[in-house]
Coordinates of C-alpha atoms in Angstrom, one line a residue:
X1 CA 78.1 -197.4 168.9
X2 CA 79.9 -197.5 165.7
X3 CA 76.6 -199.9 164.1
X4 CA 74.4 -197.5 165.1
X5 CA 76.1 -194.6 164.3
X6 CA 76.6 -195.8 160.5
X7 CA 73.2 -196.7 160.4
X8 CA 71.8 -193.2 161.1
X9 CA 74.1 -191.9 158.6
X10 CA 73.3 -194.0 156.3
X11 CA 69.4 -193.3 156.9
X12 CA 70.6 -189.6 157.0
X13 CA 72.1 -189.6 153.6
X14 CA 69.1 -191.6 151.9
X15 CA 66.0 -189.3 153.6
X16 CA 68.4 -186.2 152.1
X17 CA 69.1 -187.7 148.9
X18 CA 65.3 -188.2 148.3
X19 CA 64.2 -184.8 149.3
X20 CA 67.0 -183.7 146.5
X21 CA 65.0 -184.8 143.5
X22 CA 62.8 -182.8 141.9
X23 CA 59.5 -184.2 140.3
X24 CA 59.0 -184.9 136.9
X25 CA 58.2 -182.7 134.3
X26 CA 54.2 -182.6 133.5
X27 CA 53.5 -183.8 129.5
X28 CA 53.0 -181.2 127.4
X29 CA 50.0 -180.4 125.6
X30 CA 49.5 -180.9 122.0
X31 CA 48.0 -177.6 121.0
X32 CA 47.3 -178.8 117.0
X33 CA 45.4 -182.4 118.2
X34 CA 41.7 -182.7 117.2
X35 CA 39.4 -181.6 119.8
X36 CA 37.6 -184.4 121.4
X37 CA 34.3 -183.8 123.2
X38 CA 33.5 -186.4 125.9
X39 CA 30.0 -185.4 126.9
X40 CA 27.9 -185.2 123.7
X41 CA 24.7 -185.3 125.2
X42 CA 22.4 -182.4 126.1
X43 CA 21.2 -181.6 129.2
X44 CA 17.7 -182.3 129.8
X45 CA 15.8 -181.2 132.9
X46 CA 13.5 -183.7 134.3
X47 CA 10.1 -182.5 134.6
X48 CA 8.4 -182.3 138.2
X49 CA 4.9 -182.4 137.0
X50 CA 4.4 -186.3 137.3
X51 CA 4.4 -187.3 140.9
X52 CA 3.5 -190.9 141.7
X53 CA 0.3 -191.4 143.5
X54 CA -1.3 -193.5 145.5
X55 CA -4.3 -193.9 144.1
X56 CA -5.9 -196.5 146.3
X57 CA -5.8 -194.2 149.1
X58 CA -9.2 -193.0 151.0
X59 CA -11.2 -196.1 149.3
X60 CA -12.1 -193.6 146.4
X61 CA -14.0 -191.3 149.2
X62 CA -14.2 -187.8 148.9
X63 CA -11.8 -186.1 151.5
X64 CA -11.3 -182.3 152.7
X65 CA -8.0 -181.3 154.1
X66 CA -7.4 -177.6 155.8
X67 CA -4.4 -175.7 157.2
X68 CA -5.6 -172.7 159.0
X69 CA -3.2 -169.9 159.6
X70 CA -0.2 -170.6 158.0
X71 CA 2.9 -167.8 158.8
X72 CA 6.0 -169.1 157.9
X73 CA 8.6 -167.5 155.9
X74 CA 9.7 -171.3 154.6
X75 CA 5.3 -171.7 153.7
X76 CA 5.3 -175.1 156.0
X77 CA 6.9 -176.8 158.9
X78 CA 9.7 -179.2 158.3
X79 CA 7.9 -181.9 160.3
X80 CA 4.5 -181.2 158.3
X81 CA 6.0 -181.3 154.6
X82 CA 5.2 -185.2 153.7
X83 CA 1.6 -184.6 154.9
X84 CA 1.4 -181.2 153.1
X85 CA 2.5 -182.8 149.7
X86 CA 0.9 -185.3 150.0
X87 CA -2.7 -183.7 150.3
X88 CA -1.3 -180.9 147.7
X89 CA -0.3 -183.8 144.9
X90 CA -3.5 -186.0 145.6
X91 CA -6.2 -183.0 145.9
X92 CA -8.1 -181.8 142.8
X93 CA -8.3 -178.4 143.9
X94 CA -6.7 -176.4 146.2
X95 CA -8.1 -173.0 147.5
X96 CA -5.6 -170.2 149.4
X97 CA -7.4 -167.5 151.2
X98 CA -5.4 -164.8 152.4
X99 CA -3.7 -161.6 151.4
X100 CA -3.0 -161.4 147.8
X101 CA 1.1 -161.2 147.5
X102 CA 1.1 -164.1 150.4
X103 CA -2.0 -166.3 148.3
X104 CA 0.7 -165.8 145.2
X105 CA 3.4 -166.8 146.5
X106 CA 1.8 -170.1 148.0
X107 CA 0.5 -170.8 144.6
X108 CA 3.6 -170.2 142.8
X109 CA 5.4 -172.5 145.7
X110 CA 3.2 -175.4 145.2
X111 CA 3.2 -175.2 141.3
X112 CA 7.1 -175.3 141.4
X113 CA 7.1 -178.1 143.6
X114 CA 5.3 -180.4 140.9
X115 CA 1.6 -179.8 142.4
X116 CA -0.9 -180.2 139.3
X117 CA -4.5 -179.5 141.3
X118 CA -6.6 -176.4 139.9
X119 CA -5.2 -173.3 142.5
X120 CA -7.4 -170.7 143.2
X121 CA -6.5 -167.8 145.5
X122 CA -9.0 -165.5 147.9
X123 CA -8.8 -162.8 149.0
X124 CA -9.5 -162.9 153.2
X125 CA -9.0 -160.9 156.0
X126 CA -6.2 -162.4 158.1
X127 CA -3.7 -161.5 160.2
X128 CA -0.4 -160.3 158.3
X129 CA 1.5 -163.2 156.0
X130 CA -1.3 -165.6 157.4
X131 CA -2.9 -168.1 154.6
X132 CA -5.8 -170.9 155.1
X133 CA -5.6 -173.8 152.4
X134 CA -8.4 -176.4 151.8
X135 CA -7.3 -179.5 149.9
X136 CA -10.3 -181.0 148.4
X137 CA -11.0 -184.6 146.4
X138 CA -13.7 -185.5 145.0
X139 CA -16.0 -182.4 146.6
X140 CA -17.2 -179.6 145.0
X141 CA -16.7 -176.7 146.5
X142 CA -20.3 -176.0 147.8
X143 CA -20.6 -179.8 149.3
X144 CA -19.2 -181.5 152.3
X145 CA -17.1 -184.6 152.6
X146 CA -18.1 -187.7 154.0

């Protein structure tokens, strides 16, 4: 019993003595020391204009792909984004039909995401905020794809 009491008192004293000690003072900054710049590199933003393209697709055959009645505030459904941007980045020309404000918004969005194809906008009476987009590769506007 005396042994337990002695151990408890000793543990309490050790615990309390550790709590009463204060942390060491932080080192002081020498204001007179010369300034050292750790990052001397100029920030360079990488261009998004170069997107790797799969040149072997479609066996060099011309193609046309259309999206009809797009009307989302976030432009395209999440599940369609990969396919949409595949066609956008591989197309020679893109035609966007709809109300001018909406077609210009799509054009800006495509260009901001690195699409380098020739993008033309055309006024067409569709439902509010709807657009039709035609992607073409190797096909002129008046021709049909195979």
